PDB file of N, CA, C and O in Angstrom:
ATOM      1  N   MET A   1    -188.958 129.944-100.162  1.00 55.00           N
ATOM      2  CA  MET A   1    -187.871 129.127-100.954  1.00 55.00           C
ATOM      3  C   MET A   1    -186.330 129.858-100.113  1.00 55.00           C
ATOM      4  O   MET A   1    -185.701 128.950 -99.772  1.00 55.00           O
ATOM      5  N   ALA A   2    -187.023 130.862 -99.392  1.00 66.00           N
ATOM      6  CA  ALA A   2    -185.588 130.935 -98.632  1.00 66.00           C
ATOM      7  C   ALA A   2    -185.749 130.478 -97.397  1.00 66.00           C
ATOM      8  O   ALA A   2    -184.175 130.074 -96.661  1.00 66.00           O
ATOM      9  N   HIS A   3    -186.669 129.566 -96.561  1.00 77.00           N
ATOM     10  CA  HIS A   3    -186.664 129.173 -96.056  1.00 77.00           C
ATOM     11  C   HIS A   3    -185.481 127.332 -96.163  1.00 77.00           C
ATOM     12  O   HIS A   3    -184.532 126.793 -95.507  1.00 77.00           O
ATOM     13  N   HIS A   4    -186.176 126.982 -97.236  1.00 83.00           N
ATOM     14  CA  HIS A   4    -185.559 125.731 -97.628  1.00 83.00           C
ATOM     15  C   HIS A   4    -183.720 126.296 -98.179  1.00 83.00           C
ATOM     16  O   HIS A   4    -183.175 124.917 -97.430  1.00 83.00           O
ATOM     17  N   ASP A   5    -183.502 127.073 -98.265  1.00 80.00           N
ATOM     18  CA  ASP A   5    -182.334 127.710 -98.780  1.00 80.00           C
ATOM     19  C   ASP A   5    -181.234 127.543 -97.295  1.00 80.00           C
ATOM     20  O   ASP A   5    -180.324 127.307 -97.403  1.00 80.00           O
ATOM     21  N   LYS A   6    -181.971 128.043 -96.588  1.00 83.00           N
ATOM     22  CA  LYS A   6    -180.985 128.376 -95.103  1.00 83.00           C
ATOM     23  C   LYS A   6    -180.945 127.349 -94.689  1.00 83.00           C
ATOM     24  O   LYS A   6    -180.146 127.006 -93.973  1.00 83.00           O
ATOM     25  N   ALA A   7    -182.034 126.643 -94.819  1.00 88.00           N
ATOM     26  CA  ALA A   7    -182.061 125.094 -94.048  1.00 88.00           C
ATOM     27  C   ALA A   7    -180.845 124.221 -95.220  1.00 88.00           C
ATOM     28  O   ALA A   7    -180.288 122.959 -94.416  1.00 88.00           O
ATOM     29  N   LYS A   8    -180.690 124.264 -95.714  1.00 90.00           N
ATOM     30  CA  LYS A   8    -179.893 123.586 -96.652  1.00 90.00           C
ATOM     31  C   LYS A   8    -178.249 124.409 -96.317  1.00 90.00           C
ATOM     32  O   LYS A   8    -177.430 123.317 -96.134  1.00 90.00           O
ATOM     33  N   GLY A   9    -178.729 125.564 -95.921  1.00 89.00           N
ATOM     34  CA  GLY A   9    -176.900 126.249 -95.645  1.00 89.00           C
ATOM     35  C   GLY A   9    -176.746 125.539 -94.359  1.00 89.00           C
ATOM     36  O   GLY A   9    -175.225 125.132 -93.551  1.00 89.00           O
ATOM     37  N   LYS A  10    -177.827 125.207 -93.072  1.00 92.00           N
ATOM     38  CA  LYS A  10    -177.486 124.948 -92.257  1.00 92.00           C
ATOM     39  C   LYS A  10    -176.961 123.346 -92.071  1.00 92.00           C
ATOM     40  O   LYS A  10    -176.251 122.568 -91.195  1.00 92.00           O
ATOM     41  N   ALA A  11    -177.597 122.529 -92.772  1.00 94.00           N
ATOM     42  CA  ALA A  11    -177.579 120.956 -93.104  1.00 94.00           C
ATOM     43  C   ALA A  11    -175.978 120.501 -93.581  1.00 94.00           C
ATOM     44  O   ALA A  11    -175.250 120.574 -93.110  1.00 94.00           O
ATOM     45  N   GLN A  12    -175.402 122.072 -94.886  1.00 94.00           N
ATOM     46  CA  GLN A  12    -174.507 121.747 -95.164  1.00 94.00           C
ATOM     47  C   GLN A  12    -173.296 122.237 -93.694  1.00 94.00           C
ATOM     48  O   GLN A  12    -172.011 121.739 -93.788  1.00 94.00           O
ATOM     49  N   GLU A  13    -173.583 123.584 -93.161  1.00 95.00           N
ATOM     50  CA  GLU A  13    -172.765 123.947 -92.130  1.00 95.00           C
ATOM     51  C   GLU A  13    -171.785 122.445 -91.001  1.00 95.00           C
ATOM     52  O   GLU A  13    -171.213 122.009 -90.770  1.00 95.00           O
ATOM     53  N   LEU A  14    -173.125 121.945 -90.690  1.00 96.00           N
ATOM     54  CA  LEU A  14    -173.381 120.508 -90.075  1.00 96.00           C
ATOM     55  C   LEU A  14    -172.609 119.749 -90.544  1.00 96.00           C
ATOM     56  O   LEU A  14    -171.877 118.734 -89.564  1.00 96.00           O
ATOM     57  N   LYS A  15    -172.756 119.028 -91.631  1.00 96.00           N
ATOM     58  CA  LYS A  15    -172.187 117.756 -92.517  1.00 96.00           C
ATOM     59  C   LYS A  15    -170.712 118.346 -92.350  1.00 96.00           C
ATOM     60  O   LYS A  15    -170.080 117.493 -92.168  1.00 96.00           O
ATOM     61  N   GLY A  16    -169.928 119.778 -92.715  1.00 96.00           N
ATOM     62  CA  GLY A  16    -169.243 120.159 -92.246  1.00 96.00           C
ATOM     63  C   GLY A  16    -168.331 119.598 -91.201  1.00 96.00           C
ATOM     64  O   GLY A  16    -167.374 119.323 -90.983  1.00 96.00           O
ATOM     65  N   LYS A  17    -169.156 120.417 -90.231  1.00 97.00           N
ATOM     66  CA  LYS A  17    -168.943 120.391 -88.292  1.00 97.00           C
ATOM     67  C   LYS A  17    -168.116 118.737 -88.208  1.00 97.00           C
ATOM     68  O   LYS A  17    -167.323 118.182 -87.728  1.00 97.00           O
ATOM     69  N   VAL A  18    -169.452 117.476 -89.512  1.00 97.00           N
ATOM     70  CA  VAL A  18    -169.299 116.810 -88.475  1.00 97.00           C
ATOM     71  C   VAL A  18    -167.801 116.082 -88.986  1.00 97.00           C
ATOM     72  O   VAL A  18    -167.339 115.271 -88.657  1.00 97.00           O
ATOM     73  N   GLN A  19    -167.797 116.213 -90.619  1.00 97.00           N
ATOM     74  CA  GLN A  19    -166.851 116.419 -91.418  1.00 97.00           C
ATOM     75  C   GLN A  19    -165.320 116.669 -90.797  1.00 97.00           C
ATOM     76  O   GLN A  19    -164.195 115.158 -90.538  1.00 97.00           O
ATOM     77  N   LYS A  20    -165.564 117.595 -90.324  1.00 97.00           N
ATOM     78  CA  LYS A  20    -163.843 118.334 -89.845  1.00 97.00           C
ATOM     79  C   LYS A  20    -163.846 117.678 -88.587  1.00 97.00           C
ATOM     80  O   LYS A  20    -162.664 117.002 -88.054  1.00 97.00           O
ATOM     81  N   GLU A  21    -164.453 116.909 -87.254  1.00 97.00           N
ATOM     82  CA  GLU A  21    -164.692 116.472 -86.530  1.00 97.00           C
ATOM     83  C   GLU A  21    -163.635 114.812 -86.595  1.00 97.00           C
ATOM     84  O   GLU A  21    -162.699 114.212 -85.603  1.00 97.00           O
ATOM     85  N   ALA A  22    -164.327 114.215 -87.634  1.00 97.00           N
ATOM     86  CA  ALA A  22    -163.989 113.083 -87.720  1.00 97.00           C
ATOM     87  C   ALA A  22    -162.933 113.024 -88.273  1.00 97.00           C
ATOM     88  O   ALA A  22    -161.909 112.329 -88.142  1.00 97.00           O
ATOM     89  N   GLY A  23    -162.343 114.211 -89.160  1.00 97.00           N
ATOM     90  CA  GLY A  23    -161.028 114.075 -89.723  1.00 97.00           C
ATOM     91  C   GLY A  23    -160.008 113.924 -88.638  1.00 97.00           C
ATOM     92  O   GLY A  23    -159.110 113.601 -88.845  1.00 97.00           O
ATOM     93  N   ARG A  24    -160.412 115.018 -87.840  1.00 97.00           N
ATOM     94  CA  ARG A  24    -159.363 115.510 -86.011  1.00 97.00           C
ATOM     95  C   ARG A  24    -158.771 114.772 -85.654  1.00 97.00           C
ATOM     96  O   ARG A  24    -158.005 113.836 -84.816  1.00 97.00           O
ATOM     97  N   ALA A  25    -160.441 113.480 -85.630  1.00 97.00           N
ATOM     98  CA  ALA A  25    -160.242 112.484 -84.530  1.00 97.00           C
ATOM     99  C   ALA A  25    -159.054 111.708 -84.840  1.00 97.00           C
ATOM    100  O   ALA A  25    -158.829 110.679 -84.165  1.00 97.00           O
ATOM    101  N   VAL A  26    -159.266 110.714 -86.329  1.00 97.00           N
ATOM    102  CA  VAL A  26    -158.891 109.939 -86.823  1.00 97.00           C
ATOM    103  C   VAL A  26    -157.091 110.702 -87.593  1.00 97.00           C
ATOM    104  O   VAL A  26    -156.520 109.563 -87.671  1.00 97.00           O
ATOM    105  N   GLY A  27    -156.971 111.831 -86.872  1.00 97.00           N
ATOM    106  CA  GLY A  27    -155.704 112.671 -87.878  1.00 97.00           C
ATOM    107  C   GLY A  27    -155.614 113.005 -89.105  1.00 97.00           C
ATOM    108  O   GLY A  27    -154.846 112.778 -89.284  1.00 97.00           O
ATOM    109  N   ASN A  28    -156.627 112.437 -89.935  1.00 97.00           N
ATOM    110  CA  ASN A  28    -156.901 112.937 -91.439  1.00 97.00           C
ATOM    111  C   ASN A  28    -157.181 114.458 -91.574  1.00 97.00           C
ATOM    112  O   ASN A  28    -157.958 114.823 -91.468  1.00 97.00           O
ATOM    113  N   ASP A  29    -155.731 114.981 -91.462  1.00 97.00           N
ATOM    114  CA  ASP A  29    -155.643 116.652 -91.680  1.00 97.00           C
ATOM    115  C   ASP A  29    -156.787 117.136 -92.908  1.00 97.00           C
ATOM    116  O   ASP A  29    -157.527 118.047 -93.302  1.00 97.00           O
ATOM    117  N   GLU A  30    -156.461 115.854 -94.204  1.00 97.00           N
ATOM    118  CA  GLU A  30    -157.192 116.391 -95.383  1.00 97.00           C
ATOM    119  C   GLU A  30    -158.756 116.444 -95.232  1.00 97.00           C
ATOM    120  O   GLU A  30    -159.419 117.516 -95.549  1.00 97.00           O
ATOM    121  N   GLN A  31    -159.077 115.592 -94.977  1.00 97.00           N
ATOM    122  CA  GLN A  31    -161.019 115.058 -93.831  1.00 97.00           C
ATOM    123  C   GLN A  31    -161.156 116.258 -93.424  1.00 97.00           C
ATOM    124  O   GLN A  31    -162.120 117.062 -93.709  1.00 97.00           O
ATOM    125  N   ALA A  32    -159.824 116.926 -92.422  1.00 97.00           N
ATOM    126  CA  ALA A  32    -160.847 117.821 -92.184  1.00 97.00           C
ATOM    127  C   ALA A  32    -160.709 119.761 -92.381  1.00 97.00           C
ATOM    128  O   ALA A  32    -161.190 119.991 -92.355  1.00 97.00           O
ATOM    129  N   ALA A  33    -159.817 119.734 -93.410  1.00 97.00           N
ATOM    130  CA  ALA A  33    -160.231 120.804 -93.999  1.00 97.00           C
ATOM    131  C   ALA A  33    -161.249 120.393 -95.151  1.00 97.00           C
ATOM    132  O   ALA A  33    -161.480 121.743 -95.247  1.00 97.00           O
ATOM    133  N   LYS A  34    -161.422 119.640 -95.311  1.00 97.00           N
ATOM    134  CA  LYS A  34    -162.506 119.140 -96.749  1.00 97.00           C
ATOM    135  C   LYS A  34    -163.793 119.657 -95.386  1.00 97.00           C
ATOM    136  O   LYS A  34    -164.583 120.673 -95.661  1.00 97.00           O
ATOM    137  N   GLY A  35    -163.926 119.273 -94.175  1.00 97.00           N
ATOM    138  CA  GLY A  35    -165.004 119.695 -93.418  1.00 97.00           C
ATOM    139  C   GLY A  35    -164.851 121.134 -92.982  1.00 97.00           C
ATOM    140  O   GLY A  35    -166.250 121.472 -92.976  1.00 97.00           O
ATOM    141  N   ARG A  36    -163.700 121.471 -92.962  1.00 97.00           N
ATOM    142  CA  ARG A  36    -163.686 123.128 -92.225  1.00 97.00           C
ATOM    143  C   ARG A  36    -164.183 123.910 -93.588  1.00 97.00           C
ATOM    144  O   ARG A  36    -164.873 125.200 -93.440  1.00 97.00           O
ATOM    145  N   ALA A  37    -163.744 123.523 -94.594  1.00 97.00           N
ATOM    146  CA  ALA A  37    -164.343 123.881 -96.310  1.00 97.00           C
ATOM    147  C   ALA A  37    -165.930 124.120 -96.347  1.00 97.00           C
ATOM    148  O   ALA A  37    -166.778 125.029 -96.669  1.00 97.00           O
ATOM    149  N   LYS A  38    -166.287 123.204 -96.139  1.00 96.00           N
ATOM    150  CA  LYS A  38    -168.065 122.691 -96.221  1.00 96.00           C
ATOM    151  C   LYS A  38    -168.614 123.308 -95.103  1.00 96.00           C
ATOM    152  O   LYS A  38    -169.603 123.863 -95.257  1.00 96.00           O
ATOM    153  N   GLU A  39    -168.466 123.795 -93.713  1.00 96.00           N
ATOM    154  CA  GLU A  39    -168.863 124.253 -92.710  1.00 96.00           C
ATOM    155  C   GLU A  39    -168.607 126.315 -93.666  1.00 96.00           C
ATOM    156  O   GLU A  39    -169.327 126.568 -93.095  1.00 96.00           O
ATOM    157  N   ALA A  40    -167.786 126.032 -93.685  1.00 96.00           N
ATOM    158  CA  ALA A  40    -167.247 127.993 -94.432  1.00 96.00           C
ATOM    159  C   ALA A  40    -168.952 128.061 -95.479  1.00 96.00           C
ATOM    160  O   ALA A  40    -169.237 129.277 -95.471  1.00 96.00           O
ATOM    161  N   GLU A  41    -168.871 126.887 -96.206  1.00 95.00           N
ATOM    162  CA  GLU A  41    -170.101 127.453 -97.014  1.00 95.00           C
ATOM    163  C   GLU A  41    -170.959 127.278 -96.906  1.00 95.00           C
ATOM    164  O   GLU A  41    -171.747 128.581 -97.516  1.00 95.00           O
ATOM    165  N   GLY A  42    -171.529 126.507 -95.946  1.00 94.00           N
ATOM    166  CA  GLY A  42    -172.273 126.849 -95.485  1.00 94.00           C
ATOM    167  C   GLY A  42    -172.803 127.977 -94.457  1.00 94.00           C
ATOM    168  O   GLY A  42    -174.194 128.726 -94.524  1.00 94.00           O
ATOM    169  N   ASN A  43    -171.992 128.258 -94.011  1.00 94.00           N
ATOM    170  CA  ASN A  43    -171.995 129.714 -93.233  1.00 94.00           C
ATOM    171  C   ASN A  43    -172.028 130.589 -94.769  1.00 94.00           C
ATOM    172  O   ASN A  43    -173.092 131.871 -93.712  1.00 94.00           O
ATOM    173  N   ALA A  44    -171.392 130.873 -95.295  1.00 94.00           N
ATOM    174  CA  ALA A  44    -171.710 131.840 -96.037  1.00 94.00           C
ATOM    175  C   ALA A  44    -173.513 131.522 -96.576  1.00 94.00           C
ATOM    176  O   ALA A  44    -173.974 132.881 -97.000  1.00 94.00           O
ATOM    177  N   ARG A  45    -173.612 130.528 -97.331  1.00 92.00           N
ATOM    178  CA  ARG A  45    -174.842 130.458 -97.597  1.00 92.00           C
ATOM    179  C   ARG A  45    -175.973 130.784 -96.595  1.00 92.00           C
ATOM    180  O   ARG A  45    -176.761 131.534 -97.157  1.00 92.00           O
ATOM    181  N   GLN A  46    -175.701 130.785 -95.473  1.00 91.00           N
ATOM    182  CA  GLN A  46    -176.948 131.392 -94.605  1.00 91.00           C
ATOM    183  C   GLN A  46    -176.593 132.433 -94.546  1.00 91.00           C
ATOM    184  O   GLN A  46    -177.714 133.858 -94.239  1.00 91.00           O
ATOM    185  N   ALA A  47    -175.578 133.106 -94.587  1.00 91.00           N
ATOM    186  CA  ALA A  47    -175.202 134.805 -94.629  1.00 91.00           C
ATOM    187  C   ALA A  47    -176.242 135.359 -95.797  1.00 91.00           C
ATOM    188  O   ALA A  47    -176.606 136.993 -95.438  1.00 91.00           O
ATOM    189  N   LYS A  48    -175.495 134.593 -97.043  1.00 91.00           N
ATOM    190  CA  LYS A  48    -176.619 135.446 -97.965  1.00 91.00           C
ATOM    191  C   LYS A  48    -177.992 135.495 -98.304  1.00 91.00           C
ATOM    192  O   LYS A  48    -178.798 136.149 -98.311  1.00 91.00           O
ATOM    193  N   GLU A  49    -178.483 134.335 -97.124  1.00 89.00           N
ATOM    194  CA  GLU A  49    -180.205 134.445 -96.778  1.00 89.00           C
ATOM    195  C   GLU A  49    -180.485 135.062 -96.515  1.00 89.00           C
ATOM    196  O   GLU A  49    -181.602 135.957 -96.312  1.00 89.00           O
ATOM    197  N   LYS A  50    -179.821 135.514 -94.986  1.00 88.00           N
ATOM    198  CA  LYS A  50    -180.076 136.568 -93.828  1.00 88.00           C
ATOM    199  C   LYS A  50    -180.151 137.994 -94.703  1.00 88.00           C
ATOM    200  O   LYS A  50    -180.472 138.730 -94.296  1.00 88.00           O
ATOM    201  N   ALA A  51    -179.459 137.899 -95.315  1.00 90.00           N
ATOM    202  CA  ALA A  51    -178.943 139.476 -95.961  1.00 90.00           C
ATOM    203  C   ALA A  51    -180.497 139.424 -97.373  1.00 90.00           C
ATOM    204  O   ALA A  51    -180.581 140.686 -97.253  1.00 90.00           O
ATOM    205  N   LYS A  52    -180.482 138.907 -97.939  1.00 88.00           N
ATOM    206  CA  LYS A  52    -181.933 138.458 -98.901  1.00 88.00           C
ATOM    207  C   LYS A  52    -183.407 138.742 -97.720  1.00 88.00           C
ATOM    208  O   LYS A  52    -184.006 139.671 -98.386  1.00 88.00           O
ATOM    209  N   ASP A  53    -183.445 138.442 -96.684  1.00 84.00           N
ATOM    210  CA  ASP A  53    -184.114 138.524 -95.822  1.00 84.00           C
ATOM    211  C   ASP A  53    -184.052 140.255 -95.529  1.00 84.00           C
ATOM    212  O   ASP A  53    -185.803 140.598 -95.616  1.00 84.00           O
ATOM    213  N   VAL A  54    -183.169 141.013 -95.027  1.00 86.00           N
ATOM    214  CA  VAL A  54    -182.498 141.701 -94.903  1.00 86.00           C
ATOM    215  C   VAL A  54    -183.581 143.387 -95.503  1.00 86.00           C
ATOM    216  O   VAL A  54    -184.055 143.967 -95.618  1.00 86.00           O
ATOM    217  N   PHE A  55    -183.228 142.668 -97.020  1.00 85.00           N
ATOM    218  CA  PHE A  55    -183.382 143.348 -97.654  1.00 85.00           C
ATOM    219  C   PHE A  55    -185.168 143.605 -98.552  1.00 85.00           C
ATOM    220  O   PHE A  55    -185.898 144.003 -99.577  1.00 85.00           O
ATOM    221  N   ARG A  56    -185.512 142.042 -98.613  1.00 82.00           N
ATOM    222  CA  ARG A  56    -187.165 142.009 -98.127  1.00 82.00           C
ATOM    223  C   ARG A  56    -187.921 142.623 -97.781  1.00 82.00           C
ATOM    224  O   ARG A  56    -189.174 142.563 -98.475  1.00 82.00           O
ATOM    225  N   GLY A  57    -187.828 142.522 -96.079  1.00 69.00           N
ATOM    226  CA  GLY A  57    -188.428 142.901 -95.420  1.00 69.00           C
ATOM    227  C   GLY A  57    -187.910 143.831 -93.900  1.00 69.00           C
ATOM    228  O   GLY A  57    -187.982 144.762 -93.415  1.00 69.00           O
TER     229      GLY A  57
END
């Protein structure tokens, strides 16, 4: 299950980056901010899974 959760985190980070850059490209600060938030959430999810791996093995 850990690999699945890591992949979800990476996907969320990638979606956030795309949304952030799209928002910046069209000058929509709200979309850029939402993208940054999704990106940060994806990074946090990945960090959580990496921490779990450290304690597992």
